[in-house]
Coordinates of C-alpha atoms in Angstrom, one line a residue:
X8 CA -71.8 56.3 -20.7
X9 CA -70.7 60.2 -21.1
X10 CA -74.3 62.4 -22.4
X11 CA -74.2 63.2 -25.9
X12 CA -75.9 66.4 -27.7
X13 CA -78.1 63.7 -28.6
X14 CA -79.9 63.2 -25.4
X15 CA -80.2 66.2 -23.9
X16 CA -83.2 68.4 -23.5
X17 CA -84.3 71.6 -21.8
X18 CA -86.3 71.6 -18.9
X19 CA -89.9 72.4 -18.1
X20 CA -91.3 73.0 -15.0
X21 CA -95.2 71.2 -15.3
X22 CA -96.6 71.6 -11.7
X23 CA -97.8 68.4 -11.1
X24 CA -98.2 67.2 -7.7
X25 CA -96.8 63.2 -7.5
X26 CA -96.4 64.0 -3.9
X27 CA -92.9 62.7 -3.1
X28 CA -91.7 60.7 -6.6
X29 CA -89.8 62.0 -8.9
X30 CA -91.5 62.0 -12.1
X31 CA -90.3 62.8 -15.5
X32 CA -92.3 63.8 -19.0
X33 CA -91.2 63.3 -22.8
X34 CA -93.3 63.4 -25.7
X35 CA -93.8 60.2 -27.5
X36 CA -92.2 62.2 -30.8
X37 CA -88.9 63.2 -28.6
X38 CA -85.8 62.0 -30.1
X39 CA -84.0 61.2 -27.2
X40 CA -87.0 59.2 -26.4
X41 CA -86.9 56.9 -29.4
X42 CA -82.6 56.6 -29.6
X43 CA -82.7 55.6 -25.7
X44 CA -85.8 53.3 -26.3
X45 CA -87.2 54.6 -23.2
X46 CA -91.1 53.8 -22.6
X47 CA -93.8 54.6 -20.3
X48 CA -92.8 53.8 -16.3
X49 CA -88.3 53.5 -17.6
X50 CA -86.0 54.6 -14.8
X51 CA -84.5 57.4 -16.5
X52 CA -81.0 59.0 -14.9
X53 CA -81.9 63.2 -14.9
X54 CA -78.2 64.7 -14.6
X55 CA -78.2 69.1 -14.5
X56 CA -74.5 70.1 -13.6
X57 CA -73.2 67.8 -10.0
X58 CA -76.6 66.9 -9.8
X59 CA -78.7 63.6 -11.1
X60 CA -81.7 61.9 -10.0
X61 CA -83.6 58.7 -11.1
X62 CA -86.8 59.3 -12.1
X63 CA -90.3 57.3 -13.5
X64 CA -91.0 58.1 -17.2
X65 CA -94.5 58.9 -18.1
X66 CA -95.0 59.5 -21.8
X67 CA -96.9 62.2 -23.3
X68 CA -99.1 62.5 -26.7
X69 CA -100.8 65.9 -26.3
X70 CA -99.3 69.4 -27.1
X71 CA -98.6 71.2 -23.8
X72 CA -94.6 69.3 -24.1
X73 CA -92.8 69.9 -27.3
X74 CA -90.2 66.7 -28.2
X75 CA -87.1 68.9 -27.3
X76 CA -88.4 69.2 -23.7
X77 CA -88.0 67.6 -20.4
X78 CA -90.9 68.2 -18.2
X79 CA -90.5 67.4 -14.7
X80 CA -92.9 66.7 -11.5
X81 CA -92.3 68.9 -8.5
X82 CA -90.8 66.5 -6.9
X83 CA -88.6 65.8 -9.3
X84 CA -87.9 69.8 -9.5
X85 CA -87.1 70.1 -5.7
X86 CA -84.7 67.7 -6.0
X87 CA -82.7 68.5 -9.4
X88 CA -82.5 72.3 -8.7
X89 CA -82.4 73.4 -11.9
X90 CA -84.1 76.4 -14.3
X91 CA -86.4 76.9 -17.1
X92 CA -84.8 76.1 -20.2
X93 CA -81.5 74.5 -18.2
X94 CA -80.2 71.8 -20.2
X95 CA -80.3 68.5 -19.0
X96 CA -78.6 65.1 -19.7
X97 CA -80.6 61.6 -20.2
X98 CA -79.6 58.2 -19.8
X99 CA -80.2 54.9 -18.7
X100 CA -79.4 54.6 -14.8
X101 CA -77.0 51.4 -13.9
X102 CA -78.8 48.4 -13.2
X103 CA -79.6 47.8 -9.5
X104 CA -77.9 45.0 -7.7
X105 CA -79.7 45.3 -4.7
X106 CA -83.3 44.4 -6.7
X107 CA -82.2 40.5 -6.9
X108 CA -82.2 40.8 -3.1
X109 CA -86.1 41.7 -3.3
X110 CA -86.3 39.3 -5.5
X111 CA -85.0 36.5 -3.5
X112 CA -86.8 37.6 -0.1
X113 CA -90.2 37.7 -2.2
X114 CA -89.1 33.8 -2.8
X115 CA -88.6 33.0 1.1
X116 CA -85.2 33.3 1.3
X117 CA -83.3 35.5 4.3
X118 CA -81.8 38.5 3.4
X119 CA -78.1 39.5 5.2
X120 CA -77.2 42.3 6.6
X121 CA -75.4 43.5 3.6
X122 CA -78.1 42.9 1.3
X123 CA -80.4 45.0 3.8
X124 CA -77.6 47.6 4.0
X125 CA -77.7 47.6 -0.2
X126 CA -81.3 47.9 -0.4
X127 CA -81.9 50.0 1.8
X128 CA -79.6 52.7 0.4
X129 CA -80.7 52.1 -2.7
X130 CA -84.4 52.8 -1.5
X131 CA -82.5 56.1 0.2
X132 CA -81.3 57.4 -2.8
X133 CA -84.2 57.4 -4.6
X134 CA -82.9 54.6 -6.8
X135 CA -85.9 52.4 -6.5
X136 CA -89.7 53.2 -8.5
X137 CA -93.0 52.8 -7.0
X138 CA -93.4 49.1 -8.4
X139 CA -89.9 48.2 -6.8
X140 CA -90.6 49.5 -3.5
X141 CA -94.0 47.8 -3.4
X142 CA -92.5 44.8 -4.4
X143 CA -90.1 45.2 -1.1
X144 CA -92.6 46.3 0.8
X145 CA -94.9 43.1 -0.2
X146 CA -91.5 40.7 0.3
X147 CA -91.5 41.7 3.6
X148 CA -95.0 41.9 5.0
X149 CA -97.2 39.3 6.9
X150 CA -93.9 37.5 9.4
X151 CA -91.7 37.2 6.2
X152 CA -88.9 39.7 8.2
X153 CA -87.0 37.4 11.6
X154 CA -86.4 39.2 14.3
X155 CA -82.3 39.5 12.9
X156 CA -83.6 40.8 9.5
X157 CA -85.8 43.7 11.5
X158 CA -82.9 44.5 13.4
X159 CA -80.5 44.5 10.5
X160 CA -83.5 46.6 8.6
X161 CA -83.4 49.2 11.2
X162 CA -79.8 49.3 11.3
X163 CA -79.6 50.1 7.7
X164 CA -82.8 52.8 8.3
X165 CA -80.5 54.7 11.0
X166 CA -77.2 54.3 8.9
X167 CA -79.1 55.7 5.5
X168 CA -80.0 59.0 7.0
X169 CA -78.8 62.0 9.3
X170 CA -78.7 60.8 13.5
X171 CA -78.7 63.4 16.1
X172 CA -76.6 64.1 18.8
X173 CA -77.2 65.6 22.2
X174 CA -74.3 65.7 23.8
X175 CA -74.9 63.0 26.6
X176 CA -77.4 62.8 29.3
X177 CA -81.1 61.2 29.1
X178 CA -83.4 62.4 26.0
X179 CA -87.0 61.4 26.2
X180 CA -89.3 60.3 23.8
X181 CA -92.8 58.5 23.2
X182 CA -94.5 56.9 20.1
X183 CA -97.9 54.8 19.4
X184 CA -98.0 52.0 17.4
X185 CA -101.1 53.2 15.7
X186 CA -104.6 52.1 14.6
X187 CA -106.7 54.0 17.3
X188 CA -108.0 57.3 15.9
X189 CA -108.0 60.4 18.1
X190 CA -105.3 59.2 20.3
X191 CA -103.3 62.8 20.0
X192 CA -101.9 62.0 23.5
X193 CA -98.6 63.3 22.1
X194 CA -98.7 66.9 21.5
X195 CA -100.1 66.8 25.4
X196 CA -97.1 64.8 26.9
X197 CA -94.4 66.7 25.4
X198 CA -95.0 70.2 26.7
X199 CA -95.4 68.2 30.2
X200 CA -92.4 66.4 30.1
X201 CA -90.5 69.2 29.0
X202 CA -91.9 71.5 31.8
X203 CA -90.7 69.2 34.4
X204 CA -87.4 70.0 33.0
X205 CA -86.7 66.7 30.8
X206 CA -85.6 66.7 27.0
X207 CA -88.1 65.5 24.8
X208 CA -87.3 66.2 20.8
X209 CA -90.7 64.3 19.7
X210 CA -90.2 63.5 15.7
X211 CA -93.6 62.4 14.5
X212 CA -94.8 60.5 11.2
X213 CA -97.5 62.0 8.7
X214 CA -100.5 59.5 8.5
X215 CA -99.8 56.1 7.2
X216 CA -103.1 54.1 7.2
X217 CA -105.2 56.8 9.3
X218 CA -107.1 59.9 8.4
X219 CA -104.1 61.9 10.5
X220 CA -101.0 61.3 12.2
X221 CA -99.4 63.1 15.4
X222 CA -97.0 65.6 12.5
X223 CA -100.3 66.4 10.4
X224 CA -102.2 67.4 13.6
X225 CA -99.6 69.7 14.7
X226 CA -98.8 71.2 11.5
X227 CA -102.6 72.8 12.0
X228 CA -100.9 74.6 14.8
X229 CA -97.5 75.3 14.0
X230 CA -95.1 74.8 11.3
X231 CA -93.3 71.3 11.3
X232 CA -91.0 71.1 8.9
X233 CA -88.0 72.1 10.5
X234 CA -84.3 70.7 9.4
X235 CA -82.0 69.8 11.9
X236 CA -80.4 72.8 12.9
X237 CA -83.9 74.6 13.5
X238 CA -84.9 71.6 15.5
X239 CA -82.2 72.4 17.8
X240 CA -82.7 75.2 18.6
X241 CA -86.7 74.4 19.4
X242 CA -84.8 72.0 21.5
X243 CA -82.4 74.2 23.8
X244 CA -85.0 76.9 23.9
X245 CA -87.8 74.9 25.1
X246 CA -86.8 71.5 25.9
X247 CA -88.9 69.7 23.4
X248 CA -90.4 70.0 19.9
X249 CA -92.8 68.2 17.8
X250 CA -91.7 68.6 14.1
X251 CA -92.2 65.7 11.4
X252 CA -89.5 63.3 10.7
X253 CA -89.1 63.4 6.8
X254 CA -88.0 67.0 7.2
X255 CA -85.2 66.3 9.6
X256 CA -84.0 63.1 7.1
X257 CA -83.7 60.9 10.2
X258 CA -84.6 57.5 8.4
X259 CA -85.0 58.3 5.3
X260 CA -85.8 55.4 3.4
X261 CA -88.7 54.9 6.1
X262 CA -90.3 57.7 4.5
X263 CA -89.9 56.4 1.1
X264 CA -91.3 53.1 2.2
X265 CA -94.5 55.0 3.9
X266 CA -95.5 56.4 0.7
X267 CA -95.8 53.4 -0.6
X268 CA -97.3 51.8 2.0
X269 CA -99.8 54.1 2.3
X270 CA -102.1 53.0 -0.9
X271 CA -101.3 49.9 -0.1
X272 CA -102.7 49.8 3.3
X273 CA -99.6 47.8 4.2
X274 CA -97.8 48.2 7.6
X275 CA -95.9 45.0 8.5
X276 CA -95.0 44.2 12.0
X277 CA -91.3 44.0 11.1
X278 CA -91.5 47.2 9.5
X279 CA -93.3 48.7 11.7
X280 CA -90.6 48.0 14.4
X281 CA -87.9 49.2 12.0
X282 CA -90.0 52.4 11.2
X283 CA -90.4 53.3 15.2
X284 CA -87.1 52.1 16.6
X285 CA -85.0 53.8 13.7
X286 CA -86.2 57.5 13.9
X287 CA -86.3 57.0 17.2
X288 CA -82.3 56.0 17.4
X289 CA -81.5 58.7 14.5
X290 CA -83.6 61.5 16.8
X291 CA -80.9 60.8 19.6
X292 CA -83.4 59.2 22.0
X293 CA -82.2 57.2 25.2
X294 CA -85.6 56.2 26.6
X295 CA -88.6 55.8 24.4
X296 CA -92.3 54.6 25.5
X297 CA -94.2 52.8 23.8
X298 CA -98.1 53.2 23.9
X299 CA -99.2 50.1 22.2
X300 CA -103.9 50.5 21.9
X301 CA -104.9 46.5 21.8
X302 CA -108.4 46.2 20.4
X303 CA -110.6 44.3 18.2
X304 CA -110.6 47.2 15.8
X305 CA -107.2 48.4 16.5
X306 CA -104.0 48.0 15.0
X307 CA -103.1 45.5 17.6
X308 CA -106.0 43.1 17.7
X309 CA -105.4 40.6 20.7
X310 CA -103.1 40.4 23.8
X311 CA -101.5 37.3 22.2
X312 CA -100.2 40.1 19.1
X313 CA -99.6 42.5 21.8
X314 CA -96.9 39.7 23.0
X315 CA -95.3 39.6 19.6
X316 CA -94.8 43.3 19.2
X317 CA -93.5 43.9 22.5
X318 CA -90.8 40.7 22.1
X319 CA -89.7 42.2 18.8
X320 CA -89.4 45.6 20.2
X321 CA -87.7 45.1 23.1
X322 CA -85.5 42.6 20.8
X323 CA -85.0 45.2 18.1
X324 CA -84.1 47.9 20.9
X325 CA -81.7 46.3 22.9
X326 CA -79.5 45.3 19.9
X327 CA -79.7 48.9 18.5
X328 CA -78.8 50.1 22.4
X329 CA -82.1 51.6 23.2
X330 CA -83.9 52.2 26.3
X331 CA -87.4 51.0 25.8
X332 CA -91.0 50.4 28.0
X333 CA -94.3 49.3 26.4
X334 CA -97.4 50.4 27.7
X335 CA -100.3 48.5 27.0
X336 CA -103.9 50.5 26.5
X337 CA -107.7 50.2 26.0
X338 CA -107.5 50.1 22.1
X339 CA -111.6 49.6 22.0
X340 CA -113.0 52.6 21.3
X341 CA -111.9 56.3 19.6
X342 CA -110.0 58.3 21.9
X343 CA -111.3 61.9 22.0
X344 CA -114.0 63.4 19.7
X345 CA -112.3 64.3 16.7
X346 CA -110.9 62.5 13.7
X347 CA -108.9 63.9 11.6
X348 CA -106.1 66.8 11.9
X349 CA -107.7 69.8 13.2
X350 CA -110.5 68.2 14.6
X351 CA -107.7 66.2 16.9
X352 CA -105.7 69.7 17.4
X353 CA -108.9 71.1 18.3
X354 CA -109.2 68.1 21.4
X355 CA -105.8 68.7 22.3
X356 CA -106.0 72.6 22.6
X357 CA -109.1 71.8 25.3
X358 CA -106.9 69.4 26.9
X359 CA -104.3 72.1 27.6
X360 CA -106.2 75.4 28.2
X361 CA -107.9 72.5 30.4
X362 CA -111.1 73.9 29.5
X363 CA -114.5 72.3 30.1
X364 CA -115.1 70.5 27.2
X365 CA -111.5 68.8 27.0
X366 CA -112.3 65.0 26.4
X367 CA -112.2 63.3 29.6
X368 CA -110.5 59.7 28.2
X369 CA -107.6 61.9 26.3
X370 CA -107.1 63.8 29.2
X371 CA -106.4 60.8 31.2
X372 CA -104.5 58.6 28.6
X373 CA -101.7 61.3 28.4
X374 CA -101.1 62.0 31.7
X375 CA -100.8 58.2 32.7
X376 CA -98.6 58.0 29.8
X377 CA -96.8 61.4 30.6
X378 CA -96.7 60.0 34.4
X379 CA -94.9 57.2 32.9
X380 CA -92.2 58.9 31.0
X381 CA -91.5 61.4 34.0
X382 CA -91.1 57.7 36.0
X383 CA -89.1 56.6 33.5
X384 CA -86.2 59.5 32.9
X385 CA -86.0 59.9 36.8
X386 CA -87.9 63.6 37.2
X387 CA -90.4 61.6 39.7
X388 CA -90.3 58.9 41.9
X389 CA -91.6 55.7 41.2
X390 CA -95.5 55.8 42.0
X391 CA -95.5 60.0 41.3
X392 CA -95.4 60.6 38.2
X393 CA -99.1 60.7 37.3
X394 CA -99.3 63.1 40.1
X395 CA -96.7 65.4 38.9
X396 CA -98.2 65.4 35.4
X397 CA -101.8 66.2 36.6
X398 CA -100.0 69.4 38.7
X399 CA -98.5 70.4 35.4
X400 CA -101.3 70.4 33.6
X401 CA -103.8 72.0 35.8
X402 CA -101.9 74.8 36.8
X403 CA -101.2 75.7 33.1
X404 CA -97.4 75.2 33.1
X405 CA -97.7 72.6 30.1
X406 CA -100.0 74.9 28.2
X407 CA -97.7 77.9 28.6
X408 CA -94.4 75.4 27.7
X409 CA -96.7 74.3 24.2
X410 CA -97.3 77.9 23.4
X411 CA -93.5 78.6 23.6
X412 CA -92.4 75.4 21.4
X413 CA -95.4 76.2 18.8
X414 CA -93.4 80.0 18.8
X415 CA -90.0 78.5 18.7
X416 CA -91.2 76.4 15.5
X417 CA -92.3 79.3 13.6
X418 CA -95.3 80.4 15.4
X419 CA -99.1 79.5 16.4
X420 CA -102.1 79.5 14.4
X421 CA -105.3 78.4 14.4
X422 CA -107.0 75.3 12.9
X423 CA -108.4 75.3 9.5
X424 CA -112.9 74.6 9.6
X425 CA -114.2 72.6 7.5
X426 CA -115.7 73.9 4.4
X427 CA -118.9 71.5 4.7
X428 CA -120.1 69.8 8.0
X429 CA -123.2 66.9 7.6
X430 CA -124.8 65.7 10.7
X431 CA -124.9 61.5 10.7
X432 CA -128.5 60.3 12.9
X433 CA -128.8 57.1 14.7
X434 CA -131.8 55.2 13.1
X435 CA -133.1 53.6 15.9
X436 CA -132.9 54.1 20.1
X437 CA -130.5 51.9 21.8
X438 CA -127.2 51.3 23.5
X439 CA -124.3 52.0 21.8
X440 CA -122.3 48.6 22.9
X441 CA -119.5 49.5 20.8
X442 CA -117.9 51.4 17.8
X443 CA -115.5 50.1 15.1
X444 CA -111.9 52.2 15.1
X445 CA -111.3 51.2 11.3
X446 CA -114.5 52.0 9.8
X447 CA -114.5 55.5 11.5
X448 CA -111.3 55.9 10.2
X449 CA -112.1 55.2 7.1
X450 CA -115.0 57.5 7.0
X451 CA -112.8 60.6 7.9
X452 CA -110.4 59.3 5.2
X453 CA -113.4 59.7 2.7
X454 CA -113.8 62.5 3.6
X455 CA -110.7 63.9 2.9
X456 CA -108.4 63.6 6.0
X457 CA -105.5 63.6 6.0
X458 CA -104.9 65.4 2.7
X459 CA -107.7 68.0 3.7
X460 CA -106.7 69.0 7.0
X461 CA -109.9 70.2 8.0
X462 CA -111.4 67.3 7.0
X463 CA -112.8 64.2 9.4
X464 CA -115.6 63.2 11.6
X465 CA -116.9 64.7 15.1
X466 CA -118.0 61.6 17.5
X467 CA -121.1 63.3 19.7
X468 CA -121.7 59.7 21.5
X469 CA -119.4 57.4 23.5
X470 CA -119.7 53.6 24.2
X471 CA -122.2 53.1 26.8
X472 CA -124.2 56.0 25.9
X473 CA -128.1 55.8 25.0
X474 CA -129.4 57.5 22.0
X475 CA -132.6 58.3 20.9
X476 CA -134.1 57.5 17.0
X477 CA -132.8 60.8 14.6
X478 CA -130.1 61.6 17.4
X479 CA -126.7 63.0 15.6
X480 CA -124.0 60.3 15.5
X481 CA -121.1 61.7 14.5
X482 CA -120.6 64.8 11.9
X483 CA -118.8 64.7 8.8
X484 CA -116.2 67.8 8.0
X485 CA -115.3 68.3 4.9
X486 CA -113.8 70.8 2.1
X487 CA -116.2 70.0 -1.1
X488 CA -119.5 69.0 -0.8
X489 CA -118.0 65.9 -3.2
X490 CA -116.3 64.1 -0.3
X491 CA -119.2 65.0 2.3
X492 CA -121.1 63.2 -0.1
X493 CA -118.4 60.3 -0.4
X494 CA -118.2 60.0 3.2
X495 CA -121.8 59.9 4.1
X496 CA -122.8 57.7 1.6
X497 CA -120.3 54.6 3.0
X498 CA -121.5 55.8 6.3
X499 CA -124.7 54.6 5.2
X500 CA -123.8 51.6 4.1
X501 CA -121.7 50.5 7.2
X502 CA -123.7 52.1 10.0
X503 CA -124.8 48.8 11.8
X504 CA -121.0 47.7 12.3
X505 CA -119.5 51.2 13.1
X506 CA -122.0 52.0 16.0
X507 CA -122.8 48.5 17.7
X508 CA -125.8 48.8 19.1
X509 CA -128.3 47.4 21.6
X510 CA -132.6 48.2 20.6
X511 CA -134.2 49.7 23.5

């Protein structure tokens, strides 16, 4: 139905964060509030001039919006464009189809591929709320998605955003499935690969269930958000970048479903494999590894899940066309010594100046796994690659290549320090026999990582290692002494089962 006089309303601009939601504010006395019946958490259709948007209603009762106002959310600014005091139109958005699709899979039933396809650009377009997209997100977790339904998923991933072309030839690329913290390895291959002359345009995600991921590590260093254009030209200038996906809108609807899945510590397998394999097709790669951590504590748990994963992969990326080799890896134990986005930048950047303190295991995980990706696009001969990386490395030819991609993205910088910094002590002598990935993680998440991107935890002993009664453990970073205090107190509370110990 056409907008009336009746229910439209000027617009305020409120400054509230709802990270990447739309979000829209009426007083309970508004007008156009009571005609429309709209009530707290309505879809509301937000229309200024050729452009609308669906947003979440949150009613308000105080006095900072007057009834003949529309305030908006940031996000919900960004995206309409509009001016303080523009008028805009209200209404009630058409009724999605594509929900009784959720609805059915949350019943057991199999979805087809053009009920994916509808959903999916529905979830694209900003169509769906919060609730909805949980409720998708919940249909398909646990083994609730085939392996034809994550295929057709990633499909409709790829087909709902931008894809990128290269103009022929092989184009590199690497990603981890997650759940071991530390494990920058990324931000170390790509400026070796690319120095040995092979194309590697590395789009990374922002955290999902860990305190940071590869794109909130490098933004410590170097701007990120590029668009596609700008990510070109990173590209032909350098031969790789490292910029986040969202920015890029290669998969879209991936990043919608990542903020959900983020509070609800949700990360399906058949999601997963849609979330990897379809901004990996959009980016324009031909060959992708595959580092897949298996560990107790890690994402993947047991060589029998490592089986499954790899299947559907390899499934999911030969019916999409893609290249694909999984690397299995020691997923026991942290990788590095810090947790957290410039605590991991700050590991990497001693990797690559290969100075003294560089962390011995993430030194050698990314060159095996750059070795691997040189084997792999044909720059060394089978059996070389590890060598070739090594040579890179050392003689500072990758560190020199990473200087010239952080410059090409918009220039270097340093990491961020942390604000506050508290020292964690062992409480008795022993043998550290082990340490537990997802409570450390969930430590530096405490303490504000990834939001706070100084924020995290500093590991001062390894597996194996003996430490003395009163010996530091780990250090907490963070920005208020609020979170420090957060932090430390679940470290408390947990230390037996994050440090495994043997008594002297």
């Amino acid at each position: 139905m056409d907008a009336t006089p009746h229910n439209r309303l000027r617009l305020r601009r409120l400054g509230i964060d709802t990270y990447q939601q739309p979000v829209l504010y009426m007083h309970r006395d508004c007008p156009v509030c009571r005609s429309e019946g709209f009530e707290a958490e309505s879809r509301v259709q937000v229309t200024h001039g050729d452009k609308s948007i669906i947003a979440t209603l949150n009613v308000v009762t105080g006095d900072f919006l007057v009834p003949g106002e529309a305030g908006l959310s940031e996000a919900a600014w960004r995206l309409l464009d509009g001016r303080e005091g523009d008028e805009v139109a209200l209404n009630h958005p058409k009724p999605l189809e594509s929900l009784g699709f959720v609805r059915a899979k949350a019943y057991g039933r199999r979805l087809t591929e053009a009920a994916m396809q509808s959903v999916v650009t529905d979830i694209a377009a900003g169509r769906y709320s919060d609730l909805q997209l949980a409720a998708f997100v919940t249909a398909c977790a646990g083994d609730r998605l085939a392996a034809d339904e994550t295929v057709m998923l990633t499909r409709a991933m790829v087909d709902a955003g931008e894809r990128i072309e290269w103009g022929g030839g092989t184009v590199m690329d690497k990603h981890c499935v997650g759940g071991l913290p530390g494990n920058r390895t990324s931000m170390i291959i790509v400026p070796i690969v690319a120095a040995c002359g092979l194309r590697m345009p590395k789009t990374s995600s922002r955290a999902i269930t860990s305190p940071a991921g590869t794109a909130d590590t490098m933004e410590t260093l170097a701007p990120v958000d590029l668009d596609v254009p700008a990510m070109r030209r990173v590209v032909e200038a350098t031969g790789g970048c490292i910029v986040w996906g969202g920015s890029v809108r290669l998969s879209p609807a991936d990043d919608v479903l990542i903020r959900v899945e983020r509070p609800l510590d949700l990360d399906s397998q058949g999601q997963l494999v849609a979330s990897i394999l379809s901004k990996k097709a959009a980016a324009g790669s031909t060959h992708v590894l595959i580092d897949m951590p298996i560990g107790p504590t890690a994402k993947v748990r047991s060589a029998a899940a490592a089986d499954d994963l790899s299947a559907l992969l390899e499934f999911a990326a030969h019916a999409i066309g893609l290249n694909v080799r999984i690397a299995r890896t020691d997923g026991l134990v942290p990788v590095g010594r810090g947790i957290g986005p410039a605590l991991e930048a700050r590991d990497v950047l001693a990797v690559l100046q290969n100075q003294n303190s560089a962390p011995a295991d993430l030194v050698g995980r990314a060159l095996a796994l750059a070795g691997e990706l040189l084997e792999f696009g044909g720059a060394a001969p089978a059996g070389e690659g590890l060598a070739m990386a090594s040579q890179v490395l050392a003689d500072g030819r990758a560190w020199r290549k990473f200087q010239d991609i952080c410059q090409a993205q918009g220039g270097m910088r340093a990491p961020p320090v942390a604000a506050y910094v508290v020292e964690f002590e062992s409480r008795r002598s022993g043998v550290v026999l082990g340490i537990d990935n997802r409570r450390l993680s969930r430590i530096a998440k405490l303490a504000g990582a990834p939001s706070s991107p100084c924020a995290g935890l500093d590991l001062h002993v390894a597996a194996g290692e003996f430490v003395e009664r009163g010996q530091p453990l780990f250090a907490i970073h963070a920005q208020s002494p609020g979170e420090a205090a957060y932090a430390l107190e679940y470290a408390s509370a947990q230390i037996d089962t994050i440090h495994i110990m043997r008594d002297a």
